[in-house]
């Protein structure tokens, strides 16, 4: 994910894949990382992600439980919007993307455009 470090991205993946809010220990236990990671490292990562507005946290006794502030799809769409807005060449970016899209992705885009034209 753009703007996030490797470990931050892995932590976000764990949260997105979870069916419920997770405590620091649960995130640590679910991380697929070949390096041994400290509890305090994951606690700091989650605190940083909270500060960036990417995760929400709720008190659960003396600890916090963390959950994503947005879905993976919402974050991806926001990042794409940021790229389009900052490029100054949204048409070129979209055309390059369209040319690189797989047949399945092209079908998704066509269906979305048809829905937009005919919302009924």
mmCIF file of C-alpha atoms in Angstrom, residues 3 6 10 24 29-31 37 42 45 50 53 55 71-72 74 81 85 89-90 93-95 100 106 114 118:
data_model
loop_
_atom_site.group_PDB
_atom_site.id
_atom_site.type_symbol
_atom_site.label_atom_id
_atom_site.label_comp_id
_atom_site.label_asym_id
_atom_site.label_seq_id
_atom_site.Cartn_x
_atom_site.Cartn_y
_atom_site.Cartn_z
ATOM 1 C CA UNK A 3 2.725 5.450 1.854
ATOM 2 C CA UNK A 6 6.328 -3.174 4.636
ATOM 3 C CA UNK A 10 1.354 -6.591 6.650
ATOM 4 C CA UNK A 24 -1.886 -6.462 19.636
ATOM 5 C CA UNK A 29 0.329 -14.117 16.274
ATOM 6 C CA UNK A 30 -1.288 -13.810 12.819
ATOM 7 C CA UNK A 31 1.572 -11.988 11.110
ATOM 8 C CA UNK A 37 8.906 -9.447 16.009
ATOM 9 C CA UNK A 42 3.470 -4.283 16.679
ATOM 10 C CA UNK A 45 2.917 0.035 14.361
ATOM 11 C CA UNK A 50 -4.145 4.845 14.350
ATOM 12 C CA UNK A 53 -6.339 7.382 10.568
ATOM 13 C CA UNK A 55 -7.203 1.988 12.040
ATOM 14 C CA UNK A 71 -12.033 -1.589 3.782
ATOM 15 C CA UNK A 72 -9.181 -2.652 1.527
ATOM 16 C CA UNK A 74 -12.052 1.805 -0.036
ATOM 17 C CA UNK A 81 -8.273 8.958 -6.634
ATOM 18 C CA UNK A 85 -5.952 14.087 -8.749
ATOM 19 C CA UNK A 89 -3.208 13.938 -16.471
ATOM 20 C CA UNK A 90 -6.122 11.830 -15.262
ATOM 21 C CA UNK A 93 -3.443 7.645 -16.410
ATOM 22 C CA UNK A 94 -6.874 6.072 -16.921
ATOM 23 C CA UNK A 95 -6.109 5.166 -20.532
ATOM 24 C CA UNK A 100 -3.099 -2.810 -18.896
ATOM 25 C CA UNK A 106 -12.198 -4.923 -18.295
ATOM 26 C CA UNK A 114 -23.289 0.389 -17.637
ATOM 27 C CA UNK A 118 -28.537 3.095 -16.250
#
